[in-house]
Short mmCIF file of C-alpha atoms in Angstrom, two decimals:
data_model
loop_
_atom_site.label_atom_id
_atom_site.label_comp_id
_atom_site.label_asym_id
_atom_site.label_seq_id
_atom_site.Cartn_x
_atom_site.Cartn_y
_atom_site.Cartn_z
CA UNK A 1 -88.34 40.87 124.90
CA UNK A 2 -88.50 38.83 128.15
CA UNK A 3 -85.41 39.36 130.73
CA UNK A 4 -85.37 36.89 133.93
CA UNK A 5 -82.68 38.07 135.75
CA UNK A 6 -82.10 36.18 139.17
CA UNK A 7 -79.20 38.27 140.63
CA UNK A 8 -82.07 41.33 139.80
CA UNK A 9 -84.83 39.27 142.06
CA UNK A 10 -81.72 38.88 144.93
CA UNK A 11 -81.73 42.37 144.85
CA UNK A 12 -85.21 43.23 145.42
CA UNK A 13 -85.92 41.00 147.85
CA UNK A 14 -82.93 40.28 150.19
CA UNK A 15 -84.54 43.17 152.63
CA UNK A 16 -87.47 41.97 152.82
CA UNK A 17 -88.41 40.20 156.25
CA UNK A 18 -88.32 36.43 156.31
CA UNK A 19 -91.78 35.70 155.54
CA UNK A 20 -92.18 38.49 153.15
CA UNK A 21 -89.17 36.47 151.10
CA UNK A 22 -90.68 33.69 150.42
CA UNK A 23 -94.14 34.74 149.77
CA UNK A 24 -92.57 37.23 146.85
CA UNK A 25 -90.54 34.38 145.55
CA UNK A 26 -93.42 31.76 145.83
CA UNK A 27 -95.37 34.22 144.19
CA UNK A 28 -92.94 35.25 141.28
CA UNK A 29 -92.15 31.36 140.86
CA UNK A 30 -95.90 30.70 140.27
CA UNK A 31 -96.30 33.37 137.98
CA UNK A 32 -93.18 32.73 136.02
CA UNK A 33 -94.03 28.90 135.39
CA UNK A 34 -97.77 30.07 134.11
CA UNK A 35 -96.06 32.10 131.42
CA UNK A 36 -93.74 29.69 130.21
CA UNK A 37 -96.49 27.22 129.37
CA UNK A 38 -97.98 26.55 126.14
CA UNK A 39 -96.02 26.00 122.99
CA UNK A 40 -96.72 29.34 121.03
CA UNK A 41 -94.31 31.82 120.23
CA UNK A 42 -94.57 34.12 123.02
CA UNK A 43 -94.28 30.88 125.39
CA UNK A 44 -91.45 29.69 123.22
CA UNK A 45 -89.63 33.29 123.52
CA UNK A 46 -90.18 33.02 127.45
CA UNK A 47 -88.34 29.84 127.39
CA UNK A 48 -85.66 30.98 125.37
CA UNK A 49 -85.08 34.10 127.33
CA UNK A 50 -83.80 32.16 130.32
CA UNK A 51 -87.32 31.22 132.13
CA UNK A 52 -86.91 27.73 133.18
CA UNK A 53 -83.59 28.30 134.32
CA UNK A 54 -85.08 31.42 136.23
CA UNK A 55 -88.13 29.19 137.93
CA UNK A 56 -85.41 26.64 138.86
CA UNK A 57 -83.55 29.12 140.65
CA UNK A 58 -86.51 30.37 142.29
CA UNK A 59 -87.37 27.03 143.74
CA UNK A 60 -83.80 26.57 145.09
CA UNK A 61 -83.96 29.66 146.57
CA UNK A 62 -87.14 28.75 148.70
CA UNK A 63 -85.98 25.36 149.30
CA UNK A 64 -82.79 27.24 150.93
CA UNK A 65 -85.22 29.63 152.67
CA UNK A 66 -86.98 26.72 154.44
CA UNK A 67 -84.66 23.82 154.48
CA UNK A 68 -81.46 25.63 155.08
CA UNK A 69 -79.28 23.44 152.95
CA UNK A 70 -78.04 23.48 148.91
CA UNK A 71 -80.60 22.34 146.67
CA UNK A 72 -79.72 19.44 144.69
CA UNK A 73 -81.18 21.13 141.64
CA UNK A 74 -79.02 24.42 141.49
CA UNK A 75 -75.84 24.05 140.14
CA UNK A 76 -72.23 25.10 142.26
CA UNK A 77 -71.71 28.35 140.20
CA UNK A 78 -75.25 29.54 140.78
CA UNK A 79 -75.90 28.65 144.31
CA UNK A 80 -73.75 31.74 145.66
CA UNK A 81 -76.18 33.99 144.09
CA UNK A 82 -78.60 33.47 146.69
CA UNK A 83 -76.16 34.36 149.41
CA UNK A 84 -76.71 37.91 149.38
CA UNK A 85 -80.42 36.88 150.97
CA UNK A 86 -78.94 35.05 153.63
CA UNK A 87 -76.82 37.26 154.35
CA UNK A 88 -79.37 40.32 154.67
CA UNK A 89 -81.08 38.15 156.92
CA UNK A 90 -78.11 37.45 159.24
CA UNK A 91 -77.00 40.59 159.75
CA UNK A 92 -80.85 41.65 160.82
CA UNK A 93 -81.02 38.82 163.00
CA UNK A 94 -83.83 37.26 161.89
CA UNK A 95 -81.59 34.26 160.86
CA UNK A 96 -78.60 32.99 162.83
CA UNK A 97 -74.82 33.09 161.72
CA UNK A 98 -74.96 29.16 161.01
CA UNK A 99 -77.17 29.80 157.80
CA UNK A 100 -74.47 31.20 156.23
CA UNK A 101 -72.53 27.41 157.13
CA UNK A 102 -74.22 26.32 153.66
CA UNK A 103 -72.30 28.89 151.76
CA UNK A 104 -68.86 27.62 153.42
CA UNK A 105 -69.43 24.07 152.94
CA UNK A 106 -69.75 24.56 149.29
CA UNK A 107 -66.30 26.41 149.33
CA UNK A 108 -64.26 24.04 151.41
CA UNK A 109 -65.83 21.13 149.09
CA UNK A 110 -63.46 22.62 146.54
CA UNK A 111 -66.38 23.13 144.62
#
């Protein structure tokens, strides 16, 4: 069975350096939209399993990494997920306190 579990990839990578981040995300995005391609069954069970939502994720999470703001295509529920990243990165001072701003927003938005 095929698992894509984005609070899993959070996980692994939120001590990573900056850099490090987003070339292991870049890198799992790319190989997670190869698989999903084709129309077979094993393609078909990839998709089912949760990988496009997965590879969106992944591309809202490096759009946060180098943009520094919500990505339109993540939804409000999912984009705290990504905090923990930020977060790691704040309190290592590779990132200042204001990238955590993004987070807040979304909160006093009411959403």
């Amino acid at each position: 069975m095929y698992h894509y579990d984005f609070d899993d990839f959070i996980r692994r990578v939120k001590d990573l350096e900056y850099h490090e981040m987003i070339r292991v995300a870049d890198r799992e995005a790319a190989a997670v939209e190869y698989r999903l391609h084709g129309r077979g069954k094993t393609a078909q069970a990839k998709q089912a399993a949760g990988g496009r939502d997965y590879r969106r994720l992944l591309g809202g999470f490096l759009y946060l990494l180098s943009q520094g703001t919500k990505p339109d295509g993540v939804d409000d529920w999912d984009f705290p997920r990504m905090r923990p990243a930020i977060e790691s990165l704040v309190q290592r001072q590779i990132l200042r306190a204001e990238a955590l701003n993004v987070f807040s927003r979304l909160a006093a938005a009411g959403r």
